[in-house]
mmCIF file of C-alpha atoms in Angstrom:
data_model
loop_
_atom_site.group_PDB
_atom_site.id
_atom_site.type_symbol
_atom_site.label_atom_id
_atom_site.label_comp_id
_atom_site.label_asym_id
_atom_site.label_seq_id
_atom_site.Cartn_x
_atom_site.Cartn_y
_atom_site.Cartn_z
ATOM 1 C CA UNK A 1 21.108 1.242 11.300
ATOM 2 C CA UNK A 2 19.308 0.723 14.371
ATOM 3 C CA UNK A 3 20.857 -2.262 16.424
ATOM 4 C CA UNK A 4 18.269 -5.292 17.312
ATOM 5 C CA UNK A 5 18.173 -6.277 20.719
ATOM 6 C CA UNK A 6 19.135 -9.803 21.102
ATOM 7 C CA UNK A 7 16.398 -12.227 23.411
ATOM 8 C CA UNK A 8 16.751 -15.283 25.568
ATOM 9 C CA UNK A 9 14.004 -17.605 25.508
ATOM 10 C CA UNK A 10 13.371 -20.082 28.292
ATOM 11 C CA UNK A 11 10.849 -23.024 27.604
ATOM 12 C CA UNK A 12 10.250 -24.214 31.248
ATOM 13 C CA UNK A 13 7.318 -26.449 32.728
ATOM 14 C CA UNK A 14 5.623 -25.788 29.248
ATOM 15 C CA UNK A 15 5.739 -22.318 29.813
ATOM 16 C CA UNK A 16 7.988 -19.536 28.058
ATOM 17 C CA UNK A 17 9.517 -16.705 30.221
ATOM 18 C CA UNK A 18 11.170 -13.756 27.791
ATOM 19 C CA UNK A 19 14.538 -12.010 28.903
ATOM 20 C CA UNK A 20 17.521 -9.838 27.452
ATOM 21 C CA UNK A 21 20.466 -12.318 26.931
ATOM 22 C CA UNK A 22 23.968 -11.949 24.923
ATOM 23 C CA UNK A 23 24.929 -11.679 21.456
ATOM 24 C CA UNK A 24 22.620 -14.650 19.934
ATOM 25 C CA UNK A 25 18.946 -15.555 19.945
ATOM 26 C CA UNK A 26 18.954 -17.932 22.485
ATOM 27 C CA UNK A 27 16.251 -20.478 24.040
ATOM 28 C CA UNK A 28 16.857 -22.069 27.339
ATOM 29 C CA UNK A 29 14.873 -25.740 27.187
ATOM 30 C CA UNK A 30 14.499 -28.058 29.993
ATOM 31 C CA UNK A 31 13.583 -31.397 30.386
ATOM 32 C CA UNK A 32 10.823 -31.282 32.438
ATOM 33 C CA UNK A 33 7.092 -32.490 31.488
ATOM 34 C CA UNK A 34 6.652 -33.333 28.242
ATOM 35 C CA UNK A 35 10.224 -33.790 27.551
ATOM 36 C CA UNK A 36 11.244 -35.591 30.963
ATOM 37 C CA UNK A 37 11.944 -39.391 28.763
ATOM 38 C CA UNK A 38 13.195 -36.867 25.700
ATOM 39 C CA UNK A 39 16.835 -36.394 25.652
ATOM 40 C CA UNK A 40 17.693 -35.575 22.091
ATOM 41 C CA UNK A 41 15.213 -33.331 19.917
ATOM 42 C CA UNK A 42 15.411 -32.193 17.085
ATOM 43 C CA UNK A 43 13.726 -28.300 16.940
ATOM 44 C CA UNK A 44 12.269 -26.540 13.527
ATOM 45 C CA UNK A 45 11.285 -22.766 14.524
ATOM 46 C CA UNK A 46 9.928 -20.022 12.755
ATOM 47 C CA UNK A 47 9.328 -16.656 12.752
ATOM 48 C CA UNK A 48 6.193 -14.964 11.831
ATOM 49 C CA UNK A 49 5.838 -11.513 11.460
ATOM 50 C CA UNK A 50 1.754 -10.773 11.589
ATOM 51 C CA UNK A 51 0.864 -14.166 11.348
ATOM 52 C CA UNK A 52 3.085 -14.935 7.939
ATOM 53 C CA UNK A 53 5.610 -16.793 7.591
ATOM 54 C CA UNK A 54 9.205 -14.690 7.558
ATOM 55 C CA UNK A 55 11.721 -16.643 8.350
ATOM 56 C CA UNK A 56 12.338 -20.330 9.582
ATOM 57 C CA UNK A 57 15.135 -22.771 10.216
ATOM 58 C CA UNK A 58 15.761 -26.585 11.614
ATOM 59 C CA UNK A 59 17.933 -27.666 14.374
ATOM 60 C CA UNK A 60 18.017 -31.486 13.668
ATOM 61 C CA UNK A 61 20.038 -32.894 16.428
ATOM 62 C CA UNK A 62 19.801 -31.119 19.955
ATOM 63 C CA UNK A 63 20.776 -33.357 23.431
ATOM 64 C CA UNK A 64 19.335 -31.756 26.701
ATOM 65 C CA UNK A 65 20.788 -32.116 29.624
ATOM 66 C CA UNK A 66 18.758 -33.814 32.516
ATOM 67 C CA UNK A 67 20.009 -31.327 35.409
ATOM 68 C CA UNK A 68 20.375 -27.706 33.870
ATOM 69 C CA UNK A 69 18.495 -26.163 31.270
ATOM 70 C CA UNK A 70 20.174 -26.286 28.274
ATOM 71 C CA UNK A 71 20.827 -23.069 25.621
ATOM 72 C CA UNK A 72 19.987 -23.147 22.423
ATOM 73 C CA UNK A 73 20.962 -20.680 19.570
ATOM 74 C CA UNK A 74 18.356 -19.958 17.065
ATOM 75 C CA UNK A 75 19.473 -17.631 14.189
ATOM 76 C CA UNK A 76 16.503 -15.673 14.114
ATOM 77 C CA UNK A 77 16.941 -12.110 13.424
ATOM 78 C CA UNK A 78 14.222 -9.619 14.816
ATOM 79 C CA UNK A 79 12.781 -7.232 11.467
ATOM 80 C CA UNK A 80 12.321 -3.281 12.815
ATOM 81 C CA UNK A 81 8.829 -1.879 12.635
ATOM 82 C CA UNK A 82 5.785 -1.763 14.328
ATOM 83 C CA UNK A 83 4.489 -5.575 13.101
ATOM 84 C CA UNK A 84 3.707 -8.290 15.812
ATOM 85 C CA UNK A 85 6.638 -10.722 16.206
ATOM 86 C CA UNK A 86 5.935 -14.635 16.821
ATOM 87 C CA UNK A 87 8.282 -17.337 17.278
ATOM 88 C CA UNK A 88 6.951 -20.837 16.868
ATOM 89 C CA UNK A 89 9.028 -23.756 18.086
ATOM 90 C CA UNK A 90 7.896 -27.223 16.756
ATOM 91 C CA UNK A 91 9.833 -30.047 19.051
ATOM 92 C CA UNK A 92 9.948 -33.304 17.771
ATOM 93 C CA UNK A 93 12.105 -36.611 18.050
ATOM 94 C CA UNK A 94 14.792 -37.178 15.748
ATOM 95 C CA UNK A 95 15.745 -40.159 13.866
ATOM 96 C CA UNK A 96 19.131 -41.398 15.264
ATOM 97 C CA UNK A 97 20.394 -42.060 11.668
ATOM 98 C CA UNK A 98 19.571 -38.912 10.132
ATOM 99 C CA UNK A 99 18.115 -36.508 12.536
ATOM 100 C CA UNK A 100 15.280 -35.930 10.420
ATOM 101 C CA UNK A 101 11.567 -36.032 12.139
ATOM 102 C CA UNK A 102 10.065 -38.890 13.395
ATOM 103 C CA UNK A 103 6.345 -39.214 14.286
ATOM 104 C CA UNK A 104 4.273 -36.495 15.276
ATOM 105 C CA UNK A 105 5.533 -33.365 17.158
ATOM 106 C CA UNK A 106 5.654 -33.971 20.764
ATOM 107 C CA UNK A 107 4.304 -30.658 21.075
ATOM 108 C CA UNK A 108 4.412 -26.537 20.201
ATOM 109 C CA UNK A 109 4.687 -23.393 21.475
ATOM 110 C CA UNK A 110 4.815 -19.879 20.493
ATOM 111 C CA UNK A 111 6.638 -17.124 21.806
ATOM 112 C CA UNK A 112 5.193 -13.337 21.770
ATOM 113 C CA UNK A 113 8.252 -11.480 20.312
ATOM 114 C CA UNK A 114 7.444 -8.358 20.084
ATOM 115 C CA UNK A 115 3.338 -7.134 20.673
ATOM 116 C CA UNK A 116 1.765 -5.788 18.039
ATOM 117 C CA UNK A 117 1.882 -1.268 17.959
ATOM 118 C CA UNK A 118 -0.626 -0.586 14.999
ATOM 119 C CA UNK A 119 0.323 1.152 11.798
ATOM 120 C CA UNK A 120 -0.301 5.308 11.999
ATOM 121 C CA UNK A 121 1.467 6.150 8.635
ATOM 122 C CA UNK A 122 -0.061 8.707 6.011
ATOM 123 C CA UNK A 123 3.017 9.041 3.833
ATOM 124 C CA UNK A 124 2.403 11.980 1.281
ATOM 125 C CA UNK A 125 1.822 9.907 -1.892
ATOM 126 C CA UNK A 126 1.091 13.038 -4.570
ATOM 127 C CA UNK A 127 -0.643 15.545 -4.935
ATOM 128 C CA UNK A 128 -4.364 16.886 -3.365
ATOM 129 C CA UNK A 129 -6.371 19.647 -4.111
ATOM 130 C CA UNK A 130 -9.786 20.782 -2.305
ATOM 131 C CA UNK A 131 -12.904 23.017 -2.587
ATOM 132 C CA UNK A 132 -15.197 24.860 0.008
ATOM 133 C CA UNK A 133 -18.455 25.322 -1.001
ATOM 134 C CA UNK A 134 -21.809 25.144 -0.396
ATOM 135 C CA UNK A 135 -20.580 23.900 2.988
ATOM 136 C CA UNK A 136 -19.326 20.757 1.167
ATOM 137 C CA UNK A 137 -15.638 20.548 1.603
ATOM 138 C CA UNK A 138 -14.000 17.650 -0.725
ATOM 139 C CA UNK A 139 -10.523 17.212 -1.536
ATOM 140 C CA UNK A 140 -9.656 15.270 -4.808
ATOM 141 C CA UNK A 141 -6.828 13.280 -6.328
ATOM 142 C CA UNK A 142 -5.706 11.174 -9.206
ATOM 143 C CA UNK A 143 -7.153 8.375 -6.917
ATOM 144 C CA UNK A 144 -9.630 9.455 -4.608
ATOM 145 C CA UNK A 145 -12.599 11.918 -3.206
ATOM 146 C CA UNK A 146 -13.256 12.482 0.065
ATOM 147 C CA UNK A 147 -16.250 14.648 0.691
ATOM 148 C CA UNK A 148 -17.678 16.213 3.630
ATOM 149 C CA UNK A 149 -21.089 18.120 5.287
ATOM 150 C CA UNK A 150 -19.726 21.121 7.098
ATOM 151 C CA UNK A 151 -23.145 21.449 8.717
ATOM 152 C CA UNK A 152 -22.698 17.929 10.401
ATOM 153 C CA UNK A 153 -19.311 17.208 10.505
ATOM 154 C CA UNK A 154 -20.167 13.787 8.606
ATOM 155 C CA UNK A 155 -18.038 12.261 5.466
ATOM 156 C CA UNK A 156 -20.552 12.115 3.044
ATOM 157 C CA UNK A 157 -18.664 10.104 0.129
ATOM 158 C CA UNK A 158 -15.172 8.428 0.402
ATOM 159 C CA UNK A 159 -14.109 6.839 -3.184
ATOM 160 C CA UNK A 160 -10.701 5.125 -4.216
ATOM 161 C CA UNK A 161 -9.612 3.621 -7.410
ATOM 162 C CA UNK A 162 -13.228 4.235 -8.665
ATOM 163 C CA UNK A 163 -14.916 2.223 -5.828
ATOM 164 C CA UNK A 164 -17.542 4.406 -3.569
ATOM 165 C CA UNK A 165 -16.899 3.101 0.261
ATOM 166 C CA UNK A 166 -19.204 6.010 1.615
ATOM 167 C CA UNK A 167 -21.793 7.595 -0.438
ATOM 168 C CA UNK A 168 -24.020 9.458 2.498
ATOM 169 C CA UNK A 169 -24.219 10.616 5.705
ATOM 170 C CA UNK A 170 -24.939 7.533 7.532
ATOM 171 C CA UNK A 171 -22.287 5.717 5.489
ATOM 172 C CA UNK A 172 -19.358 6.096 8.278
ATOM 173 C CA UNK A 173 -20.791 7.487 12.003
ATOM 174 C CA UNK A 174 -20.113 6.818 15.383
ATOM 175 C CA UNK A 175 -22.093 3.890 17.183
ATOM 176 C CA UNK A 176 -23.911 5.663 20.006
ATOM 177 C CA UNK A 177 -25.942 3.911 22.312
ATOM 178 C CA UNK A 178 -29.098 4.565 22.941
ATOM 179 C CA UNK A 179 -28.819 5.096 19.494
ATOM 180 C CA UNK A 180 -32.528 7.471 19.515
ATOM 181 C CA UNK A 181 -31.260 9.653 22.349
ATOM 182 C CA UNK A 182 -27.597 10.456 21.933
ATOM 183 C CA UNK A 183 -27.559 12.888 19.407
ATOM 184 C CA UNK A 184 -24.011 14.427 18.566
ATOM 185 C CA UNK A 185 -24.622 18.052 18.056
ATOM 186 C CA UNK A 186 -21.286 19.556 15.974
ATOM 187 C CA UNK A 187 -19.759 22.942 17.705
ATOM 188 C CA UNK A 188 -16.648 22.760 15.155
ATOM 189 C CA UNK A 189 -15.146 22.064 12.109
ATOM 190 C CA UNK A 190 -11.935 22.626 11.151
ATOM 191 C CA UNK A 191 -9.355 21.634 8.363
ATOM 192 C CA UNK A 192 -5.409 21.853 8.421
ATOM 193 C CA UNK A 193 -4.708 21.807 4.391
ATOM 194 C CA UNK A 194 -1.679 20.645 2.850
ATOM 195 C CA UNK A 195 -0.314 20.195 -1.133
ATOM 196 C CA UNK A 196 -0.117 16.438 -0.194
ATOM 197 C CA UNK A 197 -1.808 15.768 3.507
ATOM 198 C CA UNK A 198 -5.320 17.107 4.815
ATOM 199 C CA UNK A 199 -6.394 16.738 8.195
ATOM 200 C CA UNK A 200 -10.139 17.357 9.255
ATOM 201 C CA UNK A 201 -11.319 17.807 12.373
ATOM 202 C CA UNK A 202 -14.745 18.136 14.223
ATOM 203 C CA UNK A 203 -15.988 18.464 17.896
ATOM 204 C CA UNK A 204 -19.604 17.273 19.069
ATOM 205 C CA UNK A 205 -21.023 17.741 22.394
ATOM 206 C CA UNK A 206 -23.194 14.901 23.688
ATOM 207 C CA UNK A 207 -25.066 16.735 26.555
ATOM 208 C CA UNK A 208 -27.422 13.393 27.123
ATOM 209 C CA UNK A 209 -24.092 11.615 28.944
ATOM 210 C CA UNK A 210 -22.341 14.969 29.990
ATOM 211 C CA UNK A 211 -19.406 14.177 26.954
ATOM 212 C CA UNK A 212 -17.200 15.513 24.019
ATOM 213 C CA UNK A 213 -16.965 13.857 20.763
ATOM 214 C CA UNK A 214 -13.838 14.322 19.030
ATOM 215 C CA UNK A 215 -13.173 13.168 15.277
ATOM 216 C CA UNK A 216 -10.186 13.428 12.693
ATOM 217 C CA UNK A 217 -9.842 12.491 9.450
ATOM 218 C CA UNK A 218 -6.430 12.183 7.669
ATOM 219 C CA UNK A 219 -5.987 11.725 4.170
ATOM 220 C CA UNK A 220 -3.205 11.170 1.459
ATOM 221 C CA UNK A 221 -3.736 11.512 -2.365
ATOM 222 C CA UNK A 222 -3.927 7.367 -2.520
ATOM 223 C CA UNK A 223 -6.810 7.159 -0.823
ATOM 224 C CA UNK A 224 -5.807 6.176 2.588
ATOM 225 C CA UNK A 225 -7.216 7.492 5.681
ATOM 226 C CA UNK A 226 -6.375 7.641 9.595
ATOM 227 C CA UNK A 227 -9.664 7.747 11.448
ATOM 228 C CA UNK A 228 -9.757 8.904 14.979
ATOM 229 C CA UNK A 229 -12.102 9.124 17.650
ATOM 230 C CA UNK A 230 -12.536 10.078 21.100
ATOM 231 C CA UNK A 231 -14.468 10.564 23.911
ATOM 232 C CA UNK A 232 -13.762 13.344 27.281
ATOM 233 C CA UNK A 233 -15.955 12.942 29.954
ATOM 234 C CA UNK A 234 -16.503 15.682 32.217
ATOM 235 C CA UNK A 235 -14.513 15.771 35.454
ATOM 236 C CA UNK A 236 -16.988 17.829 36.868
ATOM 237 C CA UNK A 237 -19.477 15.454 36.707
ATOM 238 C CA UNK A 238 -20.658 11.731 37.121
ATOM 239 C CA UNK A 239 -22.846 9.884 34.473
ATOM 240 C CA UNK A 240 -24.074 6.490 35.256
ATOM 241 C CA UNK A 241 -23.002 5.550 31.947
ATOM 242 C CA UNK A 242 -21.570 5.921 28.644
ATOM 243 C CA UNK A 243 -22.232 5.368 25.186
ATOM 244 C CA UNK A 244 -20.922 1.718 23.424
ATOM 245 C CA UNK A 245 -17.633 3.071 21.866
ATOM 246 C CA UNK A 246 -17.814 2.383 17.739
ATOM 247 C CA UNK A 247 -18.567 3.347 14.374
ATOM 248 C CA UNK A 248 -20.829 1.751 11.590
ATOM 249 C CA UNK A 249 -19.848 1.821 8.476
ATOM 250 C CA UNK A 250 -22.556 0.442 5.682
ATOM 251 C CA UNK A 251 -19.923 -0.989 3.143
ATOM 252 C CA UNK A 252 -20.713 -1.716 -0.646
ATOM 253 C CA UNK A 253 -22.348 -5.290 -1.091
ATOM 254 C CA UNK A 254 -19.818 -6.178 -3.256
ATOM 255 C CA UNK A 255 -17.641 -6.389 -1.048
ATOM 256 C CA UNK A 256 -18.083 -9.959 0.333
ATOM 257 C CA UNK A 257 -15.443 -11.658 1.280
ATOM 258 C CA UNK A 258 -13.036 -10.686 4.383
ATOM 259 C CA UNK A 259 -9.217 -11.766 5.052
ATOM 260 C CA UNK A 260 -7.854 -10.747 8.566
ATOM 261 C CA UNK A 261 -5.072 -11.160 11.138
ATOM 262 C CA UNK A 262 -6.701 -11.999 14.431
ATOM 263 C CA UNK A 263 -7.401 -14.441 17.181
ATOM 264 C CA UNK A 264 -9.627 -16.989 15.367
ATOM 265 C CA UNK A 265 -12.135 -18.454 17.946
ATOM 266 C CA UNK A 266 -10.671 -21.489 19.296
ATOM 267 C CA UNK A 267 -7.573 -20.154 19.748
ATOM 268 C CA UNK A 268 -5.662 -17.541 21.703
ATOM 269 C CA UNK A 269 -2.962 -16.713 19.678
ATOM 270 C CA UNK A 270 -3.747 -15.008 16.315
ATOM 271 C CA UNK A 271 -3.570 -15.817 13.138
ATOM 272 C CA UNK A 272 -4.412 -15.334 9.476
ATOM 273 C CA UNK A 273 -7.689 -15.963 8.508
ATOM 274 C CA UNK A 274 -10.359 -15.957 5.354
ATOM 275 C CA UNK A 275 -14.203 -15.912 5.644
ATOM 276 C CA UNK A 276 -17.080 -14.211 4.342
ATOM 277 C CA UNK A 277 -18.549 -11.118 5.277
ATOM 278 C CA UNK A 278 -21.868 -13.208 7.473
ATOM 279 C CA UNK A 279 -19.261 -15.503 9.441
ATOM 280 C CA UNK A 280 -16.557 -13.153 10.179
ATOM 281 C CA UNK A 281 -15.612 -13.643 14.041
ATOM 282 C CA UNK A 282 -15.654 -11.056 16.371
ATOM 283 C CA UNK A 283 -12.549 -11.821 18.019
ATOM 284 C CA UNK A 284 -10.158 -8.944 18.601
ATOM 285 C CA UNK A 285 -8.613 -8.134 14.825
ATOM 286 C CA UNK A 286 -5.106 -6.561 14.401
ATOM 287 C CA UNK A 287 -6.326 -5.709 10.693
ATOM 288 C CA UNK A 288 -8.837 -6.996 8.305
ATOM 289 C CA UNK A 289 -9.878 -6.382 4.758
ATOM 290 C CA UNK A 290 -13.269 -6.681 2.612
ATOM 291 C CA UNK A 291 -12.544 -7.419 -0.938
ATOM 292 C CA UNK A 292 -15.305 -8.954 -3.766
ATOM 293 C CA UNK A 293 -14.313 -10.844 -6.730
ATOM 294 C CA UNK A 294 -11.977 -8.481 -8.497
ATOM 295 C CA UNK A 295 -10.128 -8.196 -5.006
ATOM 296 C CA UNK A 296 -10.914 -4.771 -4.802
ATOM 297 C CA UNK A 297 -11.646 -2.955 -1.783
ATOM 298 C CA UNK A 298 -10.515 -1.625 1.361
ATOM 299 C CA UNK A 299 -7.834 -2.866 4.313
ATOM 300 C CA UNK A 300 -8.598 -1.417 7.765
ATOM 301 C CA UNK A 301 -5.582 -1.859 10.461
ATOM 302 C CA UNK A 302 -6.271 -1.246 13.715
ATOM 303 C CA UNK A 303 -3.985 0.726 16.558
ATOM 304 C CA UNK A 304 -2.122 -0.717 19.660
ATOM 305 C CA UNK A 305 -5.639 -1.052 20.789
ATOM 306 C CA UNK A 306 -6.954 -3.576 18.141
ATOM 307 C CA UNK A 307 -10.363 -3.609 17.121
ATOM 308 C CA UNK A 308 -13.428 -5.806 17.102
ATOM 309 C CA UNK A 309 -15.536 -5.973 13.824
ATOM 310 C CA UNK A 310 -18.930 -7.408 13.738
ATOM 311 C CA UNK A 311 -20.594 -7.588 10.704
ATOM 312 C CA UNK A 312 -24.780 -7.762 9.834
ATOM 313 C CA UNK A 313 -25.485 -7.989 5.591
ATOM 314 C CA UNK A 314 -23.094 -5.017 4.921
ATOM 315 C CA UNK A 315 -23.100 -3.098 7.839
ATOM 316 C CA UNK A 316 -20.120 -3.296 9.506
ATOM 317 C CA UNK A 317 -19.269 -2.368 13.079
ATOM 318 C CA UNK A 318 -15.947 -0.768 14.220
ATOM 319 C CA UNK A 319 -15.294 -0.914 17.888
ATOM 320 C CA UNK A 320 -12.023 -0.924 20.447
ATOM 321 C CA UNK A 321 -12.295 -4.456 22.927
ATOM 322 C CA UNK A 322 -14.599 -3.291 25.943
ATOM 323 C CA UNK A 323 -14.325 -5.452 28.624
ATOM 324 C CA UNK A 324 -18.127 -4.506 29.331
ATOM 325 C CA UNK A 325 -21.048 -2.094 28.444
ATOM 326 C CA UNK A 326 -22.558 0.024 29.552
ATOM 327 C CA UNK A 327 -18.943 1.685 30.047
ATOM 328 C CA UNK A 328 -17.336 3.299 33.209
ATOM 329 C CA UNK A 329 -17.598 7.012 32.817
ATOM 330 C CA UNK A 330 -14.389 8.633 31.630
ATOM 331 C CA UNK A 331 -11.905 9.112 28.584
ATOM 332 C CA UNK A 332 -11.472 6.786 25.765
ATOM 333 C CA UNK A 333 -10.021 6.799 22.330
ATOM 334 C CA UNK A 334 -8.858 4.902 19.127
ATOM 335 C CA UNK A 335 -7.639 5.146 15.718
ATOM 336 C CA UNK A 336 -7.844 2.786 13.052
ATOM 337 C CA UNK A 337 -6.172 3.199 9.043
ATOM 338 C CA UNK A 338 -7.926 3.054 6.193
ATOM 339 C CA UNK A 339 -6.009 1.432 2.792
ATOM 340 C CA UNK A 340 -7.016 0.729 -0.767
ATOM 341 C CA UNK A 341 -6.482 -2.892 -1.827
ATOM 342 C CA UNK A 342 -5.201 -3.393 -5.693
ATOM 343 C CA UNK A 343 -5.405 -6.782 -6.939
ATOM 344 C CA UNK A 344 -1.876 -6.150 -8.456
ATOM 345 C CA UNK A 345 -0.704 -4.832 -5.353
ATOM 346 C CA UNK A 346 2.465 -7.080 -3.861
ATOM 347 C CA UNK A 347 1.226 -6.652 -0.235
ATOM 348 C CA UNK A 348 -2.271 -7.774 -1.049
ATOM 349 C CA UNK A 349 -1.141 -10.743 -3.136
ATOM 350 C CA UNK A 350 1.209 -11.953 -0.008
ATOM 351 C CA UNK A 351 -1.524 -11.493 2.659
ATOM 352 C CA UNK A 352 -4.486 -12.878 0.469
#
């Protein structure tokens, strides 16, 4: 087993500075502004591992010293993985009687353990099997279809557990911009076919900005998919500018409602968050789901890059945080995961 680096926090002028220490989790507090008059506090933490709750604890009696900074251990213990690690200290004054709280916090802060890395995973989950023809390819399961133009490159119908997320051409494309003049035209397509994993591939020129398109689809027998995209500029050669970096996807209209893991807009540090499909915010999302009433529907999880999804009826619009448009000429790329959501599925159940 893979050790887990220990941490030492220090909480310092209201500001938290992150450092390799010894053997326990420790935070380094001192009494400067707003604990100057404070110098016995009692400290609750927790840990949350993308935005939920994991684990959590309560120091009731702690004294600070007024000339060093004082070490605290919290037994926090870092999970492995690729999932964004928070810790949240809540500092509050004790009662001298019983060291529970008394009155309001004084205040908060959270702690960036560990950034968030994305989720790349297409485990093999059963078995696949695929056809060629009519320059149609489609690969089947027990649990999906995934279908495809050969002529165009396009995913013409995506269905899982009997729900159809893509059911034409225009269903899942890449947001070009201008939209009338930047025509992909496909040069290849190619597939890599497996009993349990298929990979498909295609390659568009965009001679209007002097670019390549690349696309690749991967795809287990449980429906889940790893989308990537990415655009080469030509060294050669100097466009003004480049096309907005996305994909639409029109989505089912029954899928209405929307649960996510993101900045919400008032806030900086993210968080879990419900809303419907019109208000969803546009903040930068570490992964999101649309579900309707049966909470059906589909969870999409962004890479290290996160995403930004903006919505319009059911349209929705995948795109990696730009910091402006039109975009500096050269290469960019993103990937983003594609799950089913179950109702009876134990993930779902925890993050909805």
């Amino acid at each position: 087993m893979r050790q887990l680096l220990p941490y030492a926090l220090m909480i310092c002028c209201g500001l938290p500075l992150l450092a390799h220490a010894g053997p326990d989790t420790t935070i380094y507090i001192t009494r400067d502004t707003p604990l100057a008059r404070t110098p016995v506090i009692r400290l609750e933490w927790q840990l949350l591992v993308n935005g939920m709750p994991s684990q959590k604890g309560v120091l009731p009696v702690v004294t600070l010293s007024a000339r060093h900074p004082t070490p605290v251990n919290v037994p926090a213990k870092w999970p492995a993985g690729n999932d964004e690690l928070t810790l949240r200290l809540i500092f509050r004054r004790p009662s001298p009687a019983t060291g529970r709280a008394r009155g309001n916090p004084l205040f908060t802060r959270q702690i960036l353990v560990r950034p968030w890395k994305g989720d790349y995973a297409i485990p093999p989950t059963g078995d696949l099997s695929f056809t060629d023809s009519n320059d149609i390819f489609t690969i089947t399961s027990a649990n999906a279809i995934f279908r495809f133009d050969k002529q165009t490159g396009w995913l013409l119908h995506y269905e899982v557990n009997h729900l159809v997320l893509v059911d034409d051409s225009a269903g899942l494309r890449p947001s070009l911009w201008p939209a009338d003049s930047t025509v992909p035209h496909l040069q290849l397509f190619s597939t890599s076919t497996g009993s349990q994993l298929v990979i498909v591939r295609s390659e568009y020129t965009l001679p209007e900005v002097s670019c390549l398109l690349h696309m690749s689809y991967t795809m287990n027998a449980s429906g889940e998919m790893l989308v990537g995209q990415s655009l080469e500029a030509d060294s050669t050669r100097q466009s003004p500018a480049l096309p907005s970096f996305g994909m639409n996807w029109t989505l089912p209209a029954r899928l209405d409602s929307v649960a996510g893991y993101g900045p919400p807009a008032d806030s900086s540090w993210p968080d879990i968050f419900h809303a419907s499909v019109a208000t969803t915010p546009t903040t930068p999302i570490r992964w999101m789901a649309f579900y309707g009433g049966d909470k059906k529907g589909i969870r999409i999880t962004a890479d290290s890059n996160f995403l930004v999804l903006r919505t319009s009826a059911n349209r929705l619009e995948l795109q990696r945080p730009m910091p402006h448009y039109p975009l500096p000429y050269g290469n960019y790329q993103y990937c983003y995961k594609v799950s089913p959501v179950l109702p009876a599925s134990p993930r779902v159940a925890k993050r909805f």
